[in-house]
Short mmCIF file of C-alpha atoms and ligand atoms in Angstrom, two decimals:
data_model
loop_
_atom_site.label_atom_id
_atom_site.label_comp_id
_atom_site.label_asym_id
_atom_site.label_seq_id
_atom_site.Cartn_x
_atom_site.Cartn_y
_atom_site.Cartn_z
CA UNK I 17 8.00 -5.29 -24.52
CA UNK I 18 8.32 -2.21 -22.34
CA UNK I 19 10.95 -2.07 -19.59
CA UNK I 20 11.98 0.79 -17.36
CA UNK I 21 14.84 2.08 -15.27
CA UNK I 22 13.55 4.00 -12.25
CA UNK I 23 16.33 5.69 -10.28
CA UNK I 24 15.81 8.12 -7.43
CA UNK I 25 17.68 11.40 -8.00
CA UNK I 26 19.21 11.33 -4.54
CA UNK I 27 22.83 10.61 -5.45
CA UNK I 28 25.19 9.55 -8.22
CA UNK I 29 24.54 6.26 -9.99
CA UNK I 30 26.89 3.46 -9.00
CA UNK I 31 27.66 0.07 -10.49
CA UNK I 32 24.49 -1.45 -9.01
CA UNK I 33 22.32 1.09 -10.81
CA UNK I 34 24.31 0.51 -13.97
CA UNK I 35 23.42 -3.18 -13.88
CA UNK I 36 19.72 -2.42 -13.37
CA UNK I 37 19.77 0.08 -16.23
CA UNK I 38 21.76 -2.26 -18.47
CA UNK I 39 19.37 -5.18 -17.97
CA UNK I 40 16.31 -3.02 -18.71
CA UNK I 41 17.96 -1.54 -21.80
CA UNK I 42 19.42 -4.77 -23.18
CA UNK I 43 16.26 -6.81 -22.61
CA UNK I 44 14.14 -4.26 -24.47
CA UNK I 45 16.68 -3.92 -27.27
CA UNK I 46 16.99 -7.66 -27.85
CA UNK I 47 13.22 -7.99 -28.05
CA UNK I 48 12.49 -5.00 -30.25
CA UNK I 49 10.93 -3.20 -27.29
CA UNK I 50 11.48 0.09 -25.52
CA UNK I 51 13.10 1.14 -22.29
CA UNK I 52 11.63 4.06 -20.35
CA UNK I 53 13.38 6.26 -17.82
CA UNK I 54 11.40 7.32 -14.76
CA UNK I 55 12.66 9.46 -11.90
CA UNK I 56 11.33 8.22 -8.59
CA UNK I 57 11.46 11.56 -6.87
CA UNK I 58 8.50 11.49 -4.48
CA UNK I 59 10.75 11.61 -1.43
CA UNK I 60 11.39 15.35 -1.63
CA UNK I 61 13.29 15.18 1.65
CA UNK I 62 16.10 13.33 -0.17
CA UNK I 63 15.92 14.50 -3.81
CA UNK I 64 18.58 16.91 -5.12
CA UNK I 65 17.92 18.71 -8.37
CA UNK I 66 21.42 18.26 -9.83
CA UNK I 67 21.01 14.48 -9.99
CA UNK I 68 18.35 14.45 -12.73
CA UNK I 69 20.83 15.67 -15.33
CA UNK I 70 23.71 13.75 -13.77
CA UNK I 71 21.79 10.47 -14.13
CA UNK I 72 20.93 11.13 -17.77
CA UNK I 73 24.55 12.01 -18.44
CA UNK I 74 25.85 8.81 -16.81
CA UNK I 75 23.40 6.65 -18.75
CA UNK I 76 24.29 8.33 -22.05
CA UNK I 77 27.98 7.77 -21.32
CA UNK I 78 27.24 4.05 -20.93
CA UNK I 79 25.41 4.07 -24.27
CA UNK I 80 22.05 3.47 -22.62
CA UNK I 81 19.18 5.28 -24.32
CA UNK I 82 15.49 5.51 -23.49
CA UNK I 83 12.25 6.28 -25.31
CA UNK I 84 10.40 9.55 -24.87
CA UNK I 85 10.69 12.15 -22.17
CA UNK I 86 11.50 10.74 -18.72
CA UNK I 87 8.61 10.80 -16.28
CA UNK I 88 8.97 12.45 -12.90
CA UNK I 89 6.81 11.06 -10.15
CA UNK I 90 6.40 14.54 -8.68
CA UNK I 91 4.20 15.34 -11.70
CA UNK I 92 1.92 12.40 -10.96
CA UNK I 93 0.30 13.37 -7.65
CA UNK I 94 -3.25 13.30 -9.05
CA UNK I 95 -2.86 9.74 -10.31
CA UNK I 96 -1.59 8.57 -6.89
CA UNK I 97 -4.45 10.35 -5.14
CA UNK I 98 -7.00 8.64 -7.41
CA UNK I 99 -5.45 5.23 -6.68
CA UNK I 100 -5.43 5.96 -2.96
CA UNK I 101 -9.11 6.85 -3.08
CA UNK I 102 -9.89 3.63 -4.94
CA UNK I 103 -8.15 1.61 -2.22
CA UNK I 104 -10.00 3.57 0.47
CA UNK I 105 -13.30 2.78 -1.23
CA UNK I 106 -12.41 -0.90 -1.17
CA UNK I 107 -11.97 -0.64 2.62
CA UNK I 108 -8.45 -2.09 2.65
CA UNK I 109 -6.70 0.95 4.18
CA UNK I 110 -6.74 2.43 7.65
CA UNK I 111 -5.22 5.60 9.08
CA UNK I 112 -2.21 5.05 11.34
CA UNK I 113 -1.21 7.76 13.79
CA UNK I 114 1.86 5.99 15.21
CA UNK I 115 5.25 7.62 15.09
CA UNK I 116 8.34 5.61 14.15
CA UNK I 117 9.49 5.87 17.74
CA UNK I 118 6.24 4.44 19.10
CA UNK I 119 6.41 1.52 16.70
CA UNK I 120 10.04 0.83 17.57
CA UNK I 121 9.15 0.85 21.27
CA UNK I 122 6.22 -1.52 20.84
CA UNK I 123 7.97 -4.14 18.81
CA UNK I 124 11.12 -6.12 19.35
CA UNK I 125 11.09 -7.56 15.83
CA UNK I 126 14.50 -7.48 14.16
CA UNK I 127 15.23 -4.76 11.64
CA UNK I 128 14.49 -5.77 8.07
CA UNK I 129 16.70 -4.93 5.16
CA UNK I 130 14.39 -5.69 2.29
CA UNK I 131 12.88 -2.46 1.06
CA UNK I 132 9.89 -2.76 3.36
CA UNK I 133 9.37 -1.15 6.74
CA UNK I 134 12.11 -1.51 9.34
CA UNK I 135 9.79 -3.74 11.33
CA UNK I 136 6.49 -5.41 10.57
CA UNK I 137 3.83 -3.07 11.95
CA UNK I 138 2.10 -4.67 14.94
CA UNK I 139 -1.33 -3.32 13.98
CA UNK I 140 -1.76 -0.77 16.78
CA UNK I 141 -4.12 1.52 14.81
CA UNK I 142 -5.89 -1.25 12.87
CA UNK I 143 -8.93 -1.38 15.11
CA UNK I 144 -9.34 2.23 16.25
CA UNK I 145 -12.99 3.24 16.62
CA UNK I 146 -14.36 6.15 14.65
CA UNK I 147 -14.41 8.35 17.76
CA UNK I 148 -10.79 7.44 18.62
CA UNK I 149 -9.78 8.43 15.09
CA UNK I 150 -11.65 11.72 15.36
CA UNK I 151 -10.01 12.45 18.70
CA UNK I 152 -6.52 11.93 17.25
CA UNK I 153 -7.34 14.12 14.26
CA UNK I 154 -8.71 16.88 16.53
CA UNK I 155 -5.57 16.67 18.61
CA UNK I 156 -3.62 17.55 15.46
CA UNK I 157 -1.99 14.12 15.05
CA UNK I 158 -0.94 13.36 11.49
CA UNK I 159 -1.54 9.99 9.92
CA UNK I 160 -0.33 7.66 7.21
CA UNK I 161 -2.52 5.16 5.35
CA UNK I 162 -1.70 1.50 5.89
CA UNK I 163 -2.84 -1.54 3.99
CA UNK I 164 -4.89 -3.95 6.06
CA UNK I 165 -3.04 -7.00 4.77
CA UNK I 166 -5.55 -9.50 6.18
CA UNK I 167 -8.52 -7.77 4.57
CA UNK I 168 -6.70 -7.31 1.29
CA UNK I 169 -5.71 -10.99 1.23
CA UNK I 170 -9.30 -12.00 1.84
CA UNK I 171 -10.47 -9.80 -0.99
CA UNK I 172 -7.83 -10.92 -3.50
CA UNK I 173 -7.48 -14.64 -2.76
CA UNK I 174 -4.22 -16.44 -3.61
CA UNK I 175 -1.90 -14.53 -5.93
CA UNK I 176 1.34 -15.40 -7.69
CA UNK I 177 3.77 -13.81 -10.11
CA UNK I 178 6.55 -14.84 -12.45
CA UNK I 179 10.20 -13.93 -12.02
CA UNK I 180 12.82 -14.60 -14.67
CA UNK I 181 15.33 -15.92 -12.10
CA UNK I 182 13.11 -17.36 -9.40
CA UNK I 183 10.21 -18.74 -11.47
CA UNK I 184 6.68 -18.73 -10.10
CA UNK I 185 6.26 -17.30 -6.59
CA UNK I 186 3.19 -17.30 -4.39
CA UNK I 187 2.33 -14.07 -2.64
CA UNK I 188 2.90 -14.46 1.09
CA UNK I 189 0.70 -12.06 3.11
CA UNK I 190 3.12 -12.43 6.03
CA UNK I 191 5.74 -10.67 3.94
CA UNK I 192 3.42 -7.73 3.52
CA UNK I 193 2.53 -6.76 6.99
CA UNK I 194 0.36 -3.64 7.10
CA UNK I 195 2.72 -1.56 4.95
CA UNK I 196 2.39 2.19 4.56
CA UNK I 197 0.65 3.04 1.29
CA UNK I 198 0.63 6.81 1.81
CA UNK I 199 3.24 8.40 4.06
CA UNK I 200 2.37 11.15 6.53
CA UNK I 201 4.90 13.55 5.09
CA UNK I 202 4.48 13.11 1.33
CA UNK I 203 0.99 11.58 0.94
CA UNK I 204 2.21 8.64 -1.17
CA UNK I 205 4.72 5.78 -0.92
CA UNK I 206 7.18 4.01 -3.20
CA UNK I 207 4.81 1.01 -3.34
CA UNK I 208 1.78 2.97 -4.52
CA UNK I 209 3.67 5.20 -6.95
CA UNK I 210 5.59 2.37 -8.61
CA UNK I 211 2.46 0.27 -9.18
CA UNK I 212 0.44 3.20 -10.54
CA UNK I 213 3.25 4.29 -12.86
CA UNK I 214 4.26 0.87 -14.14
CA UNK I 215 0.61 0.38 -15.10
CA UNK I 216 0.20 3.87 -16.60
CA UNK I 217 3.36 3.40 -18.69
CA UNK I 218 2.29 -0.10 -19.80
CA UNK I 219 5.49 -1.61 -18.44
CA UNK I 220 5.53 -5.31 -19.26
CA UNK I 221 8.81 -6.25 -17.52
CA UNK I 222 9.97 -4.87 -14.19
CA UNK I 223 13.72 -5.41 -13.81
CA UNK I 224 15.35 -4.38 -10.54
CA UNK I 225 17.63 -5.60 -7.75
CA UNK I 226 16.72 -8.62 -5.63
CA UNK I 227 16.71 -6.35 -2.55
CA UNK I 228 13.24 -5.32 -3.75
CA UNK I 229 11.93 -8.89 -4.03
CA UNK I 230 9.84 -8.65 -0.87
CA UNK I 231 8.29 -5.38 -2.08
CA UNK I 232 6.90 -7.35 -5.01
CA UNK I 233 4.50 -9.07 -2.61
CA UNK I 234 3.01 -5.63 -1.92
CA UNK I 235 3.00 -4.61 -5.56
CA UNK I 236 1.25 -7.75 -6.80
CA UNK I 237 -1.44 -7.23 -4.17
CA UNK I 238 -1.88 -3.57 -5.14
CA UNK I 239 -2.09 -4.47 -8.84
CA UNK I 240 -4.92 -6.86 -8.10
CA UNK I 241 -6.75 -4.36 -5.88
CA UNK I 242 -6.40 -1.56 -8.43
CA UNK I 243 -7.35 -3.84 -11.33
CA UNK I 244 -4.20 -3.20 -13.38
CA UNK I 245 -2.17 -5.82 -15.29
CA UNK I 246 0.67 -7.65 -13.61
CA UNK I 247 4.05 -7.30 -15.36
CA UNK I 248 6.73 -9.99 -15.45
CA UNK I 249 9.63 -9.56 -13.07
CA UNK I 250 13.38 -9.98 -13.14
CA UNK I 251 15.02 -9.40 -9.78
CA UNK I 252 18.70 -9.42 -10.61
CA UNK I 253 21.52 -10.16 -8.18
CA UNK I 254 23.23 -7.23 -6.48
CA UNK I 255 26.62 -5.88 -7.45
CA UNK I 256 29.07 -6.35 -4.57
CA UNK I 257 32.47 -4.93 -3.74
CA UNK I 258 35.62 -7.06 -3.40
CA UNK I 259 34.61 -8.02 0.15
CA UNK I 260 31.27 -9.29 -1.11
CA UNK I 261 29.41 -6.32 0.45
CA UNK I 262 26.51 -4.80 -1.43
CA UNK I 263 27.27 -1.39 -2.93
CA UNK I 264 25.94 1.61 -1.05
CA UNK I 265 26.57 5.31 -0.69
CA UNK I 266 29.88 4.63 1.10
CA UNK I 267 31.24 3.26 -2.19
CA UNK I 268 31.71 6.68 -3.72
CA UNK I 269 34.71 5.40 -5.66
CA UNK I 270 32.41 3.06 -7.54
CA UNK I 271 30.04 5.79 -8.69
CA UNK I 272 29.92 5.94 -12.48
CA UNK I 273 31.07 9.55 -12.33
CA UNK I 274 34.16 8.73 -10.27
CA UNK I 275 35.01 5.78 -12.54
CA UNK I 276 34.64 7.90 -15.67
CA UNK I 277 36.81 10.63 -14.20
CA UNK I 278 39.34 7.96 -13.23
CA UNK I 279 39.64 6.87 -16.85
CA UNK I 280 37.47 3.72 -16.79
CA UNK I 281 35.73 3.13 -20.13
CA UNK I 282 32.01 2.34 -20.58
CA UNK I 283 32.94 -1.08 -22.00
CA UNK I 284 34.88 -1.91 -18.86
CA UNK I 285 31.88 -0.94 -16.74
CA UNK I 286 29.53 -3.14 -18.78
CA UNK I 287 32.00 -6.04 -18.62
CA UNK I 288 32.27 -5.70 -14.88
CA UNK I 289 28.55 -5.49 -14.14
CA UNK I 290 27.54 -8.27 -16.48
CA UNK I 291 29.62 -10.73 -14.42
CA UNK I 292 26.82 -10.32 -11.84
CA UNK I 293 24.10 -11.45 -14.27
N1 LIG N 320 13.84 3.73 -7.22
C1 LIG N 320 14.35 2.43 -6.89
C2 LIG N 320 15.87 2.52 -6.78
O1 LIG N 320 16.46 3.53 -7.15
C3 LIG N 320 13.99 1.40 -7.94
C4 LIG N 320 12.63 0.89 -7.73
C5 LIG N 320 12.13 -0.05 -8.82
O2 LIG N 320 12.82 -0.31 -9.80
O3 LIG N 320 10.99 -0.52 -8.65
O4 LIG N 320 16.46 1.59 -6.28
#
């Protein structure tokens, strides 16, 4: 069994991260497996260098250990590029020149809070002709690569996956929409990087918060398209504050650092987070 904890070094870990890390660590330990640590740092616009060490320090304080040297996604650009090219060869991607503003103006769909795009992309660039594409490129427009969900579904047929809490789930192409697989600004996306790395690190169990459940529809599709094994999943419940609100950046007081400095012990943290199991 190989599990992983994959934080983004964009801020201090809070109780929600501690639960994700604890589940990955404990599951591996109880099964004689290993937990890996991977820094999801592709979004260079948000990464801050001090958080790599801070995260390792917080985990060590909790007694959570990992195998080997932590991976950094910034070192993995070639692997993401190769995967992107494979998907392009399959004909399941198309370039999208739309800006966020244009998409927001063209759709009245409600905002989504599920780790996917803010809105389901209405497919504006899906059927651009070759000459239209060339025109946009000549004009200097930048583009992202989107998954053509309908084409991908046709190619893959029905797909399902297993989740420890939710059992067997069928992939719903409607959940996917034409998600961005490679962003304009960084040339990759969370979805592509996480699938490529989980496969490259032979991760057998993906444990993470249930806010990422809908992203799993994308990941299962990408695994099939890229021909890599599908791991098992455990989407755990989210740690909430006293008002029942999900923890976020505004809960600075519940960062592990602040709790440690305030005299809270690691045992108390573990006791508190495991009530959310
Ligand atoms: N990097 C994500 C986070 O910090 C975790 C993604 C995952 O576990 O797949 O929430």
